[in-house]
CSV table of C-alpha atoms in Angstrom, one decimal:
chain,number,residue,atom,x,y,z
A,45,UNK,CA,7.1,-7.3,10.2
A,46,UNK,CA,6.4,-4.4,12.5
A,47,UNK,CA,2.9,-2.3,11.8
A,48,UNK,CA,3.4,0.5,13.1
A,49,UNK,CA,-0.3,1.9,12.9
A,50,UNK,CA,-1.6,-1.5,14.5
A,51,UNK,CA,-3.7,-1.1,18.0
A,52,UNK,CA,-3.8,-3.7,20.4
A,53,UNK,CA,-7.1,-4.6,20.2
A,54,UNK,CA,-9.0,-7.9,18.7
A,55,UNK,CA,-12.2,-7.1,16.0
A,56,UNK,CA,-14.6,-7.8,18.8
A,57,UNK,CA,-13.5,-5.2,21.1
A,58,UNK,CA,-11.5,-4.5,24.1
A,59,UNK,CA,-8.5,-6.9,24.2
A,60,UNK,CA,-7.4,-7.8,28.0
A,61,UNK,CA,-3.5,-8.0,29.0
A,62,UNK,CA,-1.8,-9.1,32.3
A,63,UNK,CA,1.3,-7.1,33.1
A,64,UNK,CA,3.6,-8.4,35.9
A,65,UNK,CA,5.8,-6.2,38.1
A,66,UNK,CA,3.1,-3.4,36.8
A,67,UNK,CA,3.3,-0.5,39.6
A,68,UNK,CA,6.0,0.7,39.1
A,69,UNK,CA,9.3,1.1,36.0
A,70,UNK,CA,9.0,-0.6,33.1
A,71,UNK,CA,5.9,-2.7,33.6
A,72,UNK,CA,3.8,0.8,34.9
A,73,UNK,CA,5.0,2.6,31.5
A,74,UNK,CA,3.9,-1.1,29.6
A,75,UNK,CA,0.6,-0.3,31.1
A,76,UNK,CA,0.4,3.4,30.7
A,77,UNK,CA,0.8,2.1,26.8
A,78,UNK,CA,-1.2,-0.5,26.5
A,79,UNK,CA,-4.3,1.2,28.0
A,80,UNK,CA,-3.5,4.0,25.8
A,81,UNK,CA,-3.8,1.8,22.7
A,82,UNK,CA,-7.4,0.8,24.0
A,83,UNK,CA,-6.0,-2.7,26.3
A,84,UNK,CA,-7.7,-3.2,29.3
A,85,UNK,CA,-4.5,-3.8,32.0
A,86,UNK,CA,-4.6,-6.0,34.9
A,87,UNK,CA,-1.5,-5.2,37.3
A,88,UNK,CA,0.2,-8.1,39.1
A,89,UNK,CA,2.5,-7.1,41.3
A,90,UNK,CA,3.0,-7.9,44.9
A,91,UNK,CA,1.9,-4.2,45.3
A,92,UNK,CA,-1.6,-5.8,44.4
A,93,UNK,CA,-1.4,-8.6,46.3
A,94,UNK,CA,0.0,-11.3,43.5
A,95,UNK,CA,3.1,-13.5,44.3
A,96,UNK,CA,4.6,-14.4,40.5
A,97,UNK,CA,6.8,-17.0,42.3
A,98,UNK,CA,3.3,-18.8,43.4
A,99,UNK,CA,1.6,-21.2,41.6
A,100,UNK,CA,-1.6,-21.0,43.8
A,101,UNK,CA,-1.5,-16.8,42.5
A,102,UNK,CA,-1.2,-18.3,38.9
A,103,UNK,CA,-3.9,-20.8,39.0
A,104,UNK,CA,-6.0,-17.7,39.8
A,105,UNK,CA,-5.3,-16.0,36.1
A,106,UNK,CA,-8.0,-15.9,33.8
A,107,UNK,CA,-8.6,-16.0,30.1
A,108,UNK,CA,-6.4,-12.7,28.8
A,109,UNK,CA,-5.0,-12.1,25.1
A,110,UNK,CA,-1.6,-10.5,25.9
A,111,UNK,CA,0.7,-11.0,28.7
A,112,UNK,CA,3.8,-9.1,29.4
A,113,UNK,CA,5.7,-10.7,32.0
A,114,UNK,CA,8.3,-8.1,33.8
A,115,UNK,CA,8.4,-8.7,37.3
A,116,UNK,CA,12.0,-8.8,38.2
A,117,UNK,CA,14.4,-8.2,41.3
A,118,UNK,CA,18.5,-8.5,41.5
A,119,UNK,CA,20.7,-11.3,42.6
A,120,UNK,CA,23.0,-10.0,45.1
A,121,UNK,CA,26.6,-9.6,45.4
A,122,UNK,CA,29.2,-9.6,42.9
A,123,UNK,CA,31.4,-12.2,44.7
A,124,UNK,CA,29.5,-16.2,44.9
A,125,UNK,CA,31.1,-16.4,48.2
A,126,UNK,CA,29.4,-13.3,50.2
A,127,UNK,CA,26.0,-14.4,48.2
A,128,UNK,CA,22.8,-14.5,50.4
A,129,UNK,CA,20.7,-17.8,50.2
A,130,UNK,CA,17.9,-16.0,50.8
A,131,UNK,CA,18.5,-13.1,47.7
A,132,UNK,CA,19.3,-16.2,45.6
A,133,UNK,CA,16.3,-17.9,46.1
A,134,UNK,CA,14.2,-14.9,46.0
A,135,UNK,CA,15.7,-14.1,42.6
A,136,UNK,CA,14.7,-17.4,40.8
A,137,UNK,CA,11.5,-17.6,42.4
A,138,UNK,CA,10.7,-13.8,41.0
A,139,UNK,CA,13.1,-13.8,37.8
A,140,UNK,CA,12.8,-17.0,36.6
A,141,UNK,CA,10.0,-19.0,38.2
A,142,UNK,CA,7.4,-15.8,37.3
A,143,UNK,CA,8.1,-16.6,34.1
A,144,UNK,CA,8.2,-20.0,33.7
A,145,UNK,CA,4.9,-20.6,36.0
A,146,UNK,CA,2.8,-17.7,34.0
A,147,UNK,CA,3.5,-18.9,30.6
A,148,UNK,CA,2.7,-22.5,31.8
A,149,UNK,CA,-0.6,-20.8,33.0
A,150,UNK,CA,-1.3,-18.8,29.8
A,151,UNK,CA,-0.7,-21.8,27.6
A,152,UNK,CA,-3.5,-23.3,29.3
A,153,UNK,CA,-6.1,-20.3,29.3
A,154,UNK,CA,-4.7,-17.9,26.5
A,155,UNK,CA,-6.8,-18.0,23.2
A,156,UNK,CA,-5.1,-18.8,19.6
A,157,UNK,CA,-3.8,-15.2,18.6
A,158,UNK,CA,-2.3,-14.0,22.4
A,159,UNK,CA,0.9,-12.8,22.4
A,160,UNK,CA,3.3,-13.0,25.5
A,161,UNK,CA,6.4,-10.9,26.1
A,162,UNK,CA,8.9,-11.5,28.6
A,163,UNK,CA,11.4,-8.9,30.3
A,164,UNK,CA,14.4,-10.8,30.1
A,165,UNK,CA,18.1,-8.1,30.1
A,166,UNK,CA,21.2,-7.4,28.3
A,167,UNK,CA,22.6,-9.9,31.1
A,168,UNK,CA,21.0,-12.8,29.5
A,169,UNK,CA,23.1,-12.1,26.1
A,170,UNK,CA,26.0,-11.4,27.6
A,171,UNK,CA,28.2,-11.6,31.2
A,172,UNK,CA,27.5,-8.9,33.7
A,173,UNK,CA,30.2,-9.3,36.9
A,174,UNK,CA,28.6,-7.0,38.7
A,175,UNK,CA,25.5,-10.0,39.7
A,176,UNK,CA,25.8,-13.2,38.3
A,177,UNK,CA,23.0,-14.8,39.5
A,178,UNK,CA,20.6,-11.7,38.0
A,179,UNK,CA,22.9,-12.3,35.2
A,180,UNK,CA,22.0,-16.7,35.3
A,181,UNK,CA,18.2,-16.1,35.9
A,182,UNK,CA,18.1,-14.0,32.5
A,183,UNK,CA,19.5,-16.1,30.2
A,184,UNK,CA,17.4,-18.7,31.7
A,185,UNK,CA,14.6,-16.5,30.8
A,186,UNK,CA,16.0,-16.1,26.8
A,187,UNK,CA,16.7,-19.7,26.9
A,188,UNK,CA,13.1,-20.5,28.2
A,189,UNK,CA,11.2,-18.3,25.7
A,190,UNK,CA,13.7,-19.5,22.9
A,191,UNK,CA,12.9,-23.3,23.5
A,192,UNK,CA,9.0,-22.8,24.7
A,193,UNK,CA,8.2,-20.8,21.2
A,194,UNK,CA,7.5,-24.0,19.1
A,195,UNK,CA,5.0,-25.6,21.4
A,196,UNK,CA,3.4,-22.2,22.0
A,197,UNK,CA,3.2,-21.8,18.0
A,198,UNK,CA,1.5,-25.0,17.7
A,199,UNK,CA,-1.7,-23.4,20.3
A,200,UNK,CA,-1.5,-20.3,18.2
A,201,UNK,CA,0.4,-18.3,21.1
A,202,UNK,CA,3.7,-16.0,20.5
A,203,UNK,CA,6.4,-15.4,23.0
A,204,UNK,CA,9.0,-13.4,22.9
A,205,UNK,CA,11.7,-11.5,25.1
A,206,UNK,CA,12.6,-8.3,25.3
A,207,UNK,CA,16.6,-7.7,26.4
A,208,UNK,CA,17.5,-4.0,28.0
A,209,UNK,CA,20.3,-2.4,28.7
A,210,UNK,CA,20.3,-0.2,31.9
A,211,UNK,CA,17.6,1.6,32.4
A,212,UNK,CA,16.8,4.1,34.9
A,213,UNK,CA,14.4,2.0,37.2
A,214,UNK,CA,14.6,1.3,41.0
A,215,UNK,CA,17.0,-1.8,40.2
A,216,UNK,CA,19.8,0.8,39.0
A,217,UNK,CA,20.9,1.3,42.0
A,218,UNK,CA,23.0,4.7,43.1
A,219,UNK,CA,26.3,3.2,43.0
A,220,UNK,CA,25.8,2.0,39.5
A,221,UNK,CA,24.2,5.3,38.0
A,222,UNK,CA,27.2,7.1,39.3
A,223,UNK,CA,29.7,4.9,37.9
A,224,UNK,CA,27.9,5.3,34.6
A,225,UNK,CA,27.2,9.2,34.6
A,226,UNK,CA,30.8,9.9,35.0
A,227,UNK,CA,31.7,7.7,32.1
A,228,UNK,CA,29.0,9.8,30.2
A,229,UNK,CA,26.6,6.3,29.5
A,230,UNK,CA,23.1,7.2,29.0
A,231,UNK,CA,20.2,5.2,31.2
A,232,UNK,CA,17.3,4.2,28.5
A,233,UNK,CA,14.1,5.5,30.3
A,234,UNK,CA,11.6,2.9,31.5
A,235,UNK,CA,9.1,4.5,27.6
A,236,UNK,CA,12.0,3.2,26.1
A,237,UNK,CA,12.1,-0.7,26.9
A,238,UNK,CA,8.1,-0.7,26.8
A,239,UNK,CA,7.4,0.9,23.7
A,240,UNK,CA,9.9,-2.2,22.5
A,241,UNK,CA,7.5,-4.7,24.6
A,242,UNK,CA,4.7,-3.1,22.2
A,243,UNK,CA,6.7,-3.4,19.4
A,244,UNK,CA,7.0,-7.3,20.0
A,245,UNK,CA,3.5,-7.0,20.6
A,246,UNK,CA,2.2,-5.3,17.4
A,247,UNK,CA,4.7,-7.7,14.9
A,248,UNK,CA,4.8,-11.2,13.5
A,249,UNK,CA,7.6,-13.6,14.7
A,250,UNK,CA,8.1,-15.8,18.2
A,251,UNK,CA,10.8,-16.8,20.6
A,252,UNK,CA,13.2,-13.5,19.5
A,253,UNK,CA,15.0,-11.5,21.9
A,254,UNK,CA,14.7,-7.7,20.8
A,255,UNK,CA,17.8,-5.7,22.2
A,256,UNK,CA,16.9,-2.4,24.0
A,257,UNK,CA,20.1,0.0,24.3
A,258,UNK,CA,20.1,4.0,24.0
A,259,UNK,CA,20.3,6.2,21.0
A,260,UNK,CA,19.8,2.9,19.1
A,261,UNK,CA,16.4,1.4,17.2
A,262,UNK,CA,15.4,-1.7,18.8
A,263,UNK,CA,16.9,-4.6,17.1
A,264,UNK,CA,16.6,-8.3,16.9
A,265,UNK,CA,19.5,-10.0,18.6
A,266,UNK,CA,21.2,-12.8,16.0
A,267,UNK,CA,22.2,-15.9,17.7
A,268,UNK,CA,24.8,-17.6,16.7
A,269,UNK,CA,24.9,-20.9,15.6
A,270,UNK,CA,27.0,-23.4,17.4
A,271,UNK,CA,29.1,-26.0,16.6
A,272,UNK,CA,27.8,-29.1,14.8
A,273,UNK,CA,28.3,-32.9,15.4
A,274,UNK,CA,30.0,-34.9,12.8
A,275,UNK,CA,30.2,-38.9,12.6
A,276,UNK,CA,33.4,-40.6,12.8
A,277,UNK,CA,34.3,-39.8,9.3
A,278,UNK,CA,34.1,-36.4,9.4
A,279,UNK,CA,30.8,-35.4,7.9
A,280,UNK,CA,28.4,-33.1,9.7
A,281,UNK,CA,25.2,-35.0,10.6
A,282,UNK,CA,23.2,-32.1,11.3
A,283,UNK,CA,20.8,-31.1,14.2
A,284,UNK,CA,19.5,-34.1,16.6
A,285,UNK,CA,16.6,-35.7,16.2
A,286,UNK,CA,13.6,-33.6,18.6
């Protein structure tokens, strides 16, 4: 349940947060809100001199209560044939290893009670043509958060994953926000995606992704359920063993 009234900040004082990909987009206006609810806001970015695709820059991370982890680049070109190696590789390492390597971090500093929220897209719900691989490393983000949530649960840690649509960042590039203004679709604004991110932040629940598109309230996205196994008479025999 969401409380809206709810600040950020634990009974003994200041709580601390981590915010990758902070100078700039979404993750500077998920620190602009986060200090204003009283968080103190440490920016990692390579602006600052943090590598999110490093393990050596993760094992320097401290003790924090909330983590939103938002770094994020693009894939590359439409077509898997003219795809660069090097945007590829640069993509996973940012996208999807900057996730995977921070929350392995947090899990082993962050106190019962932190909360971590991860900037996954639209793309990881759903095919984009336009850059499959942005399009792969997202739903490897979803998927990540989805399946990390129980062991996270069990230390007392939440993590969830906010989804976007387009929004009008540096990774909207000019092409695309023509294409889109002459079809009259609306950009969400950068306040948009991160008042979701404290949304996530200020309500109970884990491993959800919360869809982000304009002129809409934030909603949870409902996965569906997929098929079932059945033994060789027919009957379903339900979920496998974990």
């Amino acid at each position: 349940m969401v409380a809206p009234g709810l600040r950020i900040v634990d009974a003994g004082g200041m709580s601390r947060a981590i915010v990758t990909g902070g100078a700039s987009g979404i993750g500077a206006a998920i620190a602009d809100l986060l200090r204003a609810d009283g968080v103190e806001v440490e920016i990692l970015d390579l602006a600052t001199g943090f590598d999110v695709s490093d393990p050596e820059h993760w094992d320097r991370v401290g003790e924090v209560d909330l983590a939103c982890l938002n770094a994020g680049v693009l894939g590359g070109a439409a077509d898997p044939a003219d795809l660069s190696l090097e945007a590829y590789r640069r993509a996973m390492g940012v996208n999807v290893d900057g996730v995977v390597l921070g929350v392995r971090r947090l899990a082993q500093v962050m106190p019962a009670g932190g909360r971590i929220v991860c900037t996954a897209s639209l793309a990881g719900l759903t095919a984009y043509p336009g850059d499959p691989v942005y399009v792969a490393t997202k739903h490897a983000v979803v998927g990540f958060v989805r399946g990390a949530a129980p062991a996270l649960a069990a230390r007392g840690i939440t993590i969830d994953a906010v989804c976007p649509g387009f929004a009008d960042t540096p990774l909207v590039s000019d092409d695309v926000r023509r294409v889109l203004g002459s079809a009259g679709f609306p950009l969400l604004r950068a306040d948009d995606v991160a008042r979701a991110v404290i949304q996530l932040l200020r309500s109970d629940g884990t491993g959800r992704a919360l869809v982000v598109q304009p002129g809409r309230e934030p909603m949870e996205f409902r996965f569906p359920n997929v098929p079932g196994a059945r033994d060789t008479s027919g009957e379903s025999v339900g979920a496998p063993p974990s």
